[in-house]
């Protein structure tokens, strides 16, 4: 009896650690809804649902909100023309929740979404708050060159071997230690292109703010 109680308690504890937090992208204009998540724990999933237009979820830093972090995760551009169901999703698993995580939308047409405040945070603190992050994003240089539209080993870069639930893992460790990318084209056309593989569901795994592995399903 004691053993059964221990086993049940262990299973409940494991289940409590595996929460799924959903974030809508573009549902309320140029915004993430909610704009921040608090209390995200190790092992939790954060699922981004792309509701409208053509946005990205790109990891940055508190000091430089509108610049992609070297080695960070990046969904790539996910085209979702005002969908209410069957929308593209992109999921990350948090393996190290000890420090805040920062994200922005990289879209620059017809306006710079990040400079208009389209940013998002996980576990912000009083010292490094979401409000301060938004203010820094709005104060950023909106004329900075557009970044590549290819996903950093994630939504746009990993394509499944076939339709259905086939999995394609993408390695993200380059010789220099930064996440690898599938393309280096930095033209405006590349930066604003939709997700090239048409993936509907993508997942990435984060550890100590570094991308470890991503895969996508159609």
PDB file of C-alpha atoms in Angstrom:
ATOM      1  CA  UNK A   1       0.000   0.000   0.000  1.00  0.00           C
ATOM      2  CA  UNK A   2       2.838   2.349   0.941  1.00  0.00           C
ATOM      3  CA  UNK A   3       4.607   1.503  -2.329  1.00  0.00           C
ATOM      4  CA  UNK A   4       1.484   2.293  -4.346  1.00  0.00           C
ATOM      5  CA  UNK A   5       1.089   5.665  -2.622  1.00  0.00           C
ATOM      6  CA  UNK A   6       4.714   6.515  -3.344  1.00  0.00           C
ATOM      7  CA  UNK A   7       4.323   5.487  -6.986  1.00  0.00           C
ATOM      8  CA  UNK A   8       1.169   7.569  -7.415  1.00  0.00           C
ATOM      9  CA  UNK A   9       2.825  10.572  -5.749  1.00  0.00           C
ATOM     10  CA  UNK A  10       5.807  10.247  -8.076  1.00  0.00           C
ATOM     11  CA  UNK A  11       3.594  10.097 -11.137  1.00  0.00           C
ATOM     12  CA  UNK A  12       1.631  13.140 -10.006  1.00  0.00           C
ATOM     13  CA  UNK A  13       4.851  15.048  -9.432  1.00  0.00           C
ATOM     14  CA  UNK A  14       6.100  14.173 -12.900  1.00  0.00           C
ATOM     15  CA  UNK A  15       2.807  15.227 -14.431  1.00  0.00           C
ATOM     16  CA  UNK A  16       2.922  18.569 -12.627  1.00  0.00           C
ATOM     17  CA  UNK A  17       6.341  19.282 -14.099  1.00  0.00           C
ATOM     18  CA  UNK A  18       5.184  18.831 -17.679  1.00  0.00           C
ATOM     19  CA  UNK A  19       2.879  21.804 -18.139  1.00  0.00           C
ATOM     20  CA  UNK A  20       2.061  23.146 -21.609  1.00  0.00           C
ATOM     21  CA  UNK A  21       1.865  26.942 -21.873  1.00  0.00           C
ATOM     22  CA  UNK A  22       0.133  28.280 -24.985  1.00  0.00           C
ATOM     23  CA  UNK A  23       0.981  31.621 -26.567  1.00  0.00           C
ATOM     24  CA  UNK A  24      -0.943  33.152 -29.477  1.00  0.00           C
ATOM     25  CA  UNK A  25       1.111  34.980 -32.086  1.00  0.00           C
ATOM     26  CA  UNK A  26      -0.615  37.762 -34.010  1.00  0.00           C
ATOM     27  CA  UNK A  27      -4.091  37.130 -32.577  1.00  0.00           C
ATOM     28  CA  UNK A  28      -4.263  40.646 -31.123  1.00  0.00           C
ATOM     29  CA  UNK A  29      -2.353  42.555 -33.767  1.00  0.00           C
ATOM     30  CA  UNK A  30       1.406  42.906 -33.426  1.00  0.00           C
ATOM     31  CA  UNK A  31       1.538  41.076 -30.129  1.00  0.00           C
ATOM     32  CA  UNK A  32       2.171  37.837 -28.307  1.00  0.00           C
ATOM     33  CA  UNK A  33      -0.759  36.820 -26.104  1.00  0.00           C
ATOM     34  CA  UNK A  34       0.121  36.653 -23.283  1.00  0.00           C
ATOM     35  CA  UNK A  35       3.166  38.890 -23.597  1.00  0.00           C
ATOM     36  CA  UNK A  36       4.981  37.039 -20.813  1.00  0.00           C
ATOM     37  CA  UNK A  37       4.876  33.733 -18.980  1.00  0.00           C
ATOM     38  CA  UNK A  38       5.713  33.443 -15.304  1.00  0.00           C
ATOM     39  CA  UNK A  39       6.420  30.336 -13.293  1.00  0.00           C
ATOM     40  CA  UNK A  40       7.568  28.214 -16.236  1.00  0.00           C
ATOM     41  CA  UNK A  41       9.475  25.235 -14.859  1.00  0.00           C
ATOM     42  CA  UNK A  42      12.086  22.818 -16.154  1.00  0.00           C
ATOM     43  CA  UNK A  43      10.468  20.325 -18.507  1.00  0.00           C
ATOM     44  CA  UNK A  44       7.550  22.600 -19.422  1.00  0.00           C
ATOM     45  CA  UNK A  45       6.548  23.116 -23.047  1.00  0.00           C
ATOM     46  CA  UNK A  46       5.744  26.518 -24.524  1.00  0.00           C
ATOM     47  CA  UNK A  47       3.574  26.191 -27.630  1.00  0.00           C
ATOM     48  CA  UNK A  48       3.321  29.155 -29.993  1.00  0.00           C
ATOM     49  CA  UNK A  49       0.186  29.243 -32.153  1.00  0.00           C
ATOM     50  CA  UNK A  50       0.457  31.449 -35.232  1.00  0.00           C
ATOM     51  CA  UNK A  51      -2.955  33.021 -35.689  1.00  0.00           C
ATOM     52  CA  UNK A  52      -2.534  35.651 -38.400  1.00  0.00           C
ATOM     53  CA  UNK A  53      -0.198  37.087 -41.025  1.00  0.00           C
ATOM     54  CA  UNK A  54       3.502  36.159 -41.130  1.00  0.00           C
ATOM     55  CA  UNK A  55       5.468  36.235 -37.888  1.00  0.00           C
ATOM     56  CA  UNK A  56       8.467  34.614 -36.219  1.00  0.00           C
ATOM     57  CA  UNK A  57       9.413  33.669 -32.682  1.00  0.00           C
ATOM     58  CA  UNK A  58      13.112  34.499 -32.509  1.00  0.00           C
ATOM     59  CA  UNK A  59      15.220  34.341 -29.376  1.00  0.00           C
ATOM     60  CA  UNK A  60      17.120  37.495 -28.444  1.00  0.00           C
ATOM     61  CA  UNK A  61      18.633  39.015 -25.303  1.00  0.00           C
ATOM     62  CA  UNK A  62      17.425  41.543 -22.753  1.00  0.00           C
ATOM     63  CA  UNK A  63      20.244  43.898 -23.763  1.00  0.00           C
ATOM     64  CA  UNK A  64      19.441  43.714 -27.488  1.00  0.00           C
ATOM     65  CA  UNK A  65      15.746  42.848 -27.926  1.00  0.00           C
ATOM     66  CA  UNK A  66      15.547  43.082 -31.717  1.00  0.00           C
ATOM     67  CA  UNK A  67      18.680  41.104 -32.602  1.00  0.00           C
ATOM     68  CA  UNK A  68      18.739  37.315 -32.871  1.00  0.00           C
ATOM     69  CA  UNK A  69      20.836  35.709 -30.162  1.00  0.00           C
ATOM     70  CA  UNK A  70      23.737  33.645 -31.420  1.00  0.00           C
ATOM     71  CA  UNK A  71      22.841  30.007 -30.873  1.00  0.00           C
ATOM     72  CA  UNK A  72      19.251  30.859 -29.938  1.00  0.00           C
ATOM     73  CA  UNK A  73      16.071  29.284 -31.225  1.00  0.00           C
ATOM     74  CA  UNK A  74      14.114  30.668 -34.171  1.00  0.00           C
ATOM     75  CA  UNK A  75      10.813  29.460 -35.566  1.00  0.00           C
ATOM     76  CA  UNK A  76      11.367  30.937 -39.009  1.00  0.00           C
ATOM     77  CA  UNK A  77       8.526  32.795 -40.695  1.00  0.00           C
ATOM     78  CA  UNK A  78       5.188  31.051 -40.147  1.00  0.00           C
ATOM     79  CA  UNK A  79       2.478  32.157 -42.563  1.00  0.00           C
ATOM     80  CA  UNK A  80      -1.004  31.992 -41.028  1.00  0.00           C
ATOM     81  CA  UNK A  81      -3.630  34.009 -42.924  1.00  0.00           C
ATOM     82  CA  UNK A  82      -6.114  34.771 -40.110  1.00  0.00           C
ATOM     83  CA  UNK A  83      -6.663  31.157 -39.077  1.00  0.00           C
ATOM     84  CA  UNK A  84      -8.901  30.063 -36.213  1.00  0.00           C
ATOM     85  CA  UNK A  85      -8.094  26.344 -36.463  1.00  0.00           C
ATOM     86  CA  UNK A  86      -5.357  24.146 -37.871  1.00  0.00           C
ATOM     87  CA  UNK A  87      -2.920  26.992 -37.373  1.00  0.00           C
ATOM     88  CA  UNK A  88       0.848  26.397 -37.534  1.00  0.00           C
ATOM     89  CA  UNK A  89       2.421  25.744 -34.145  1.00  0.00           C
ATOM     90  CA  UNK A  90       5.968  25.777 -32.828  1.00  0.00           C
ATOM     91  CA  UNK A  91       6.885  24.316 -29.456  1.00  0.00           C
ATOM     92  CA  UNK A  92       9.959  24.636 -27.276  1.00  0.00           C
ATOM     93  CA  UNK A  93      10.776  22.566 -24.208  1.00  0.00           C
ATOM     94  CA  UNK A  94      12.416  24.449 -21.360  1.00  0.00           C
ATOM     95  CA  UNK A  95      15.248  22.448 -19.807  1.00  0.00           C
ATOM     96  CA  UNK A  96      16.762  25.320 -17.815  1.00  0.00           C
ATOM     97  CA  UNK A  97      14.288  27.786 -16.316  1.00  0.00           C
ATOM     98  CA  UNK A  98      16.842  29.403 -13.996  1.00  0.00           C
ATOM     99  CA  UNK A  99      17.125  32.591 -16.089  1.00  0.00           C
ATOM    100  CA  UNK A 100      14.657  34.666 -18.152  1.00  0.00           C
ATOM    101  CA  UNK A 101      14.267  33.958 -21.863  1.00  0.00           C
ATOM    102  CA  UNK A 102      13.579  36.709 -24.402  1.00  0.00           C
ATOM    103  CA  UNK A 103      11.960  36.593 -27.858  1.00  0.00           C
ATOM    104  CA  UNK A 104      10.761  38.915 -30.624  1.00  0.00           C
ATOM    105  CA  UNK A 105       9.127  38.874 -34.047  1.00  0.00           C
ATOM    106  CA  UNK A 106      11.644  39.437 -36.833  1.00  0.00           C
ATOM    107  CA  UNK A 107       9.145  40.627 -39.444  1.00  0.00           C
ATOM    108  CA  UNK A 108      10.083  44.009 -40.944  1.00  0.00           C
ATOM    109  CA  UNK A 109       7.411  44.496 -43.601  1.00  0.00           C
ATOM    110  CA  UNK A 110       5.484  46.691 -43.822  1.00  0.00           C
ATOM    111  CA  UNK A 111       6.783  47.778 -40.394  1.00  0.00           C
ATOM    112  CA  UNK A 112       9.391  46.564 -37.930  1.00  0.00           C
ATOM    113  CA  UNK A 113       7.309  44.432 -35.580  1.00  0.00           C
ATOM    114  CA  UNK A 114       9.916  44.316 -32.820  1.00  0.00           C
ATOM    115  CA  UNK A 115      10.359  48.098 -32.798  1.00  0.00           C
ATOM    116  CA  UNK A 116       6.580  48.318 -32.407  1.00  0.00           C
ATOM    117  CA  UNK A 117       6.772  46.235 -29.244  1.00  0.00           C
ATOM    118  CA  UNK A 118       6.111  42.698 -30.525  1.00  0.00           C
ATOM    119  CA  UNK A 119       8.289  40.936 -27.961  1.00  0.00           C
ATOM    120  CA  UNK A 120       7.783  38.129 -25.459  1.00  0.00           C
ATOM    121  CA  UNK A 121       9.469  36.833 -22.327  1.00  0.00           C
ATOM    122  CA  UNK A 122       9.568  33.723 -20.173  1.00  0.00           C
ATOM    123  CA  UNK A 123      10.156  34.166 -16.440  1.00  0.00           C
ATOM    124  CA  UNK A 124      11.113  37.861 -16.448  1.00  0.00           C
ATOM    125  CA  UNK A 125      12.277  39.329 -13.141  1.00  0.00           C
ATOM    126  CA  UNK A 126      11.846  42.595 -11.242  1.00  0.00           C
ATOM    127  CA  UNK A 127      15.328  43.640 -12.362  1.00  0.00           C
ATOM    128  CA  UNK A 128      14.738  42.545 -15.956  1.00  0.00           C
ATOM    129  CA  UNK A 129      11.028  43.053 -16.536  1.00  0.00           C
ATOM    130  CA  UNK A 130       8.798  42.605 -19.571  1.00  0.00           C
ATOM    131  CA  UNK A 131       7.958  46.339 -19.487  1.00  0.00           C
ATOM    132  CA  UNK A 132      11.656  47.246 -19.646  1.00  0.00           C
ATOM    133  CA  UNK A 133      12.140  44.753 -22.481  1.00  0.00           C
ATOM    134  CA  UNK A 134       9.264  46.323 -24.456  1.00  0.00           C
ATOM    135  CA  UNK A 135      10.655  49.814 -23.892  1.00  0.00           C
ATOM    136  CA  UNK A 136      14.101  48.747 -25.109  1.00  0.00           C
ATOM    137  CA  UNK A 137      12.559  47.119 -28.197  1.00  0.00           C
ATOM    138  CA  UNK A 138      10.620  50.255 -29.083  1.00  0.00           C
ATOM    139  CA  UNK A 139      13.785  52.311 -28.687  1.00  0.00           C
ATOM    140  CA  UNK A 140      15.778  50.007 -30.969  1.00  0.00           C
ATOM    141  CA  UNK A 141      17.009  51.027 -34.381  1.00  0.00           C
ATOM    142  CA  UNK A 142      14.235  50.112 -36.822  1.00  0.00           C
ATOM    143  CA  UNK A 143      16.579  50.603 -39.782  1.00  0.00           C
ATOM    144  CA  UNK A 144      18.854  47.689 -38.837  1.00  0.00           C
ATOM    145  CA  UNK A 145      19.451  45.177 -41.683  1.00  0.00           C
ATOM    146  CA  UNK A 146      16.941  42.350 -41.910  1.00  0.00           C
ATOM    147  CA  UNK A 147      18.118  38.997 -40.633  1.00  0.00           C
ATOM    148  CA  UNK A 148      17.943  35.807 -42.637  1.00  0.00           C
ATOM    149  CA  UNK A 149      14.465  34.343 -42.992  1.00  0.00           C
ATOM    150  CA  UNK A 150      15.683  30.780 -42.525  1.00  0.00           C
ATOM    151  CA  UNK A 151      14.967  29.096 -39.231  1.00  0.00           C
ATOM    152  CA  UNK A 152      17.918  28.347 -36.981  1.00  0.00           C
ATOM    153  CA  UNK A 153      17.703  24.588 -37.039  1.00  0.00           C
ATOM    154  CA  UNK A 154      14.009  24.810 -36.290  1.00  0.00           C
ATOM    155  CA  UNK A 155      10.663  25.346 -38.005  1.00  0.00           C
ATOM    156  CA  UNK A 156      11.883  26.345 -41.459  1.00  0.00           C
ATOM    157  CA  UNK A 157      15.100  24.371 -41.491  1.00  0.00           C
ATOM    158  CA  UNK A 158      13.906  20.947 -40.399  1.00  0.00           C
ATOM    159  CA  UNK A 159      11.636  19.285 -42.939  1.00  0.00           C
ATOM    160  CA  UNK A 160       9.991  15.902 -42.388  1.00  0.00           C
ATOM    161  CA  UNK A 161      10.980  12.973 -44.550  1.00  0.00           C
ATOM    162  CA  UNK A 162       7.382  12.504 -45.617  1.00  0.00           C
ATOM    163  CA  UNK A 163       3.893  13.723 -44.864  1.00  0.00           C
ATOM    164  CA  UNK A 164       2.148  12.573 -41.715  1.00  0.00           C
ATOM    165  CA  UNK A 165       4.004  12.146 -38.463  1.00  0.00           C
ATOM    166  CA  UNK A 166       7.468  11.557 -39.896  1.00  0.00           C
ATOM    167  CA  UNK A 167      10.158  13.155 -37.774  1.00  0.00           C
ATOM    168  CA  UNK A 168      13.247  14.949 -39.042  1.00  0.00           C
ATOM    169  CA  UNK A 169      15.769  16.005 -36.411  1.00  0.00           C
ATOM    170  CA  UNK A 170      18.003  18.975 -37.185  1.00  0.00           C
ATOM    171  CA  UNK A 171      21.413  19.274 -35.554  1.00  0.00           C
ATOM    172  CA  UNK A 172      22.163  22.809 -34.423  1.00  0.00           C
ATOM    173  CA  UNK A 173      25.751  22.657 -33.228  1.00  0.00           C
ATOM    174  CA  UNK A 174      28.252  24.249 -35.604  1.00  0.00           C
ATOM    175  CA  UNK A 175      32.023  24.154 -35.260  1.00  0.00           C
ATOM    176  CA  UNK A 176      31.907  27.576 -33.571  1.00  0.00           C
ATOM    177  CA  UNK A 177      29.262  26.451 -31.119  1.00  0.00           C
ATOM    178  CA  UNK A 178      26.424  28.567 -32.560  1.00  0.00           C
ATOM    179  CA  UNK A 179      23.242  27.150 -34.042  1.00  0.00           C
ATOM    180  CA  UNK A 180      23.545  26.247 -37.694  1.00  0.00           C
ATOM    181  CA  UNK A 181      21.176  27.570 -40.330  1.00  0.00           C
ATOM    182  CA  UNK A 182      19.939  26.167 -43.593  1.00  0.00           C
ATOM    183  CA  UNK A 183      20.479  29.370 -45.572  1.00  0.00           C
ATOM    184  CA  UNK A 184      22.496  32.568 -45.381  1.00  0.00           C
ATOM    185  CA  UNK A 185      20.479  34.751 -47.765  1.00  0.00           C
ATOM    186  CA  UNK A 186      19.887  38.100 -46.055  1.00  0.00           C
ATOM    187  CA  UNK A 187      17.840  39.758 -48.801  1.00  0.00           C
ATOM    188  CA  UNK A 188      14.499  41.382 -47.972  1.00  0.00           C
ATOM    189  CA  UNK A 189      12.710  38.664 -49.947  1.00  0.00           C
ATOM    190  CA  UNK A 190      14.289  35.939 -47.827  1.00  0.00           C
ATOM    191  CA  UNK A 191      13.610  37.805 -44.598  1.00  0.00           C
ATOM    192  CA  UNK A 192       9.894  38.083 -45.303  1.00  0.00           C
ATOM    193  CA  UNK A 193       9.294  34.691 -46.909  1.00  0.00           C
ATOM    194  CA  UNK A 194       6.788  32.293 -45.336  1.00  0.00           C
ATOM    195  CA  UNK A 195       7.902  29.075 -43.726  1.00  0.00           C
ATOM    196  CA  UNK A 196       9.498  27.363 -46.778  1.00  0.00           C
ATOM    197  CA  UNK A 197       8.619  23.809 -45.781  1.00  0.00           C
ATOM    198  CA  UNK A 198       4.999  24.436 -44.881  1.00  0.00           C
ATOM    199  CA  UNK A 199       5.471  22.684 -41.555  1.00  0.00           C
ATOM    200  CA  UNK A 200       2.378  22.689 -39.359  1.00  0.00           C
ATOM    201  CA  UNK A 201       3.893  21.559 -36.061  1.00  0.00           C
ATOM    202  CA  UNK A 202       7.469  22.070 -34.954  1.00  0.00           C
ATOM    203  CA  UNK A 203       9.227  21.380 -31.658  1.00  0.00           C
ATOM    204  CA  UNK A 204      12.550  22.514 -30.245  1.00  0.00           C
ATOM    205  CA  UNK A 205      14.407  21.701 -27.057  1.00  0.00           C
ATOM    206  CA  UNK A 206      16.220  24.388 -25.061  1.00  0.00           C
ATOM    207  CA  UNK A 207      18.970  23.814 -22.532  1.00  0.00           C
ATOM    208  CA  UNK A 208      20.801  26.626 -20.758  1.00  0.00           C
ATOM    209  CA  UNK A 209      19.499  29.093 -23.351  1.00  0.00           C
ATOM    210  CA  UNK A 210      21.046  27.029 -26.162  1.00  0.00           C
ATOM    211  CA  UNK A 211      19.158  25.210 -28.888  1.00  0.00           C
ATOM    212  CA  UNK A 212      19.670  21.455 -28.745  1.00  0.00           C
ATOM    213  CA  UNK A 213      17.320  19.791 -31.210  1.00  0.00           C
ATOM    214  CA  UNK A 214      14.336  20.603 -33.419  1.00  0.00           C
ATOM    215  CA  UNK A 215      11.939  18.590 -35.528  1.00  0.00           C
ATOM    216  CA  UNK A 216       8.822  19.323 -37.566  1.00  0.00           C
ATOM    217  CA  UNK A 217       5.659  17.563 -38.674  1.00  0.00           C
ATOM    218  CA  UNK A 218       3.380  18.373 -41.604  1.00  0.00           C
TER     219      UNK A 218
END
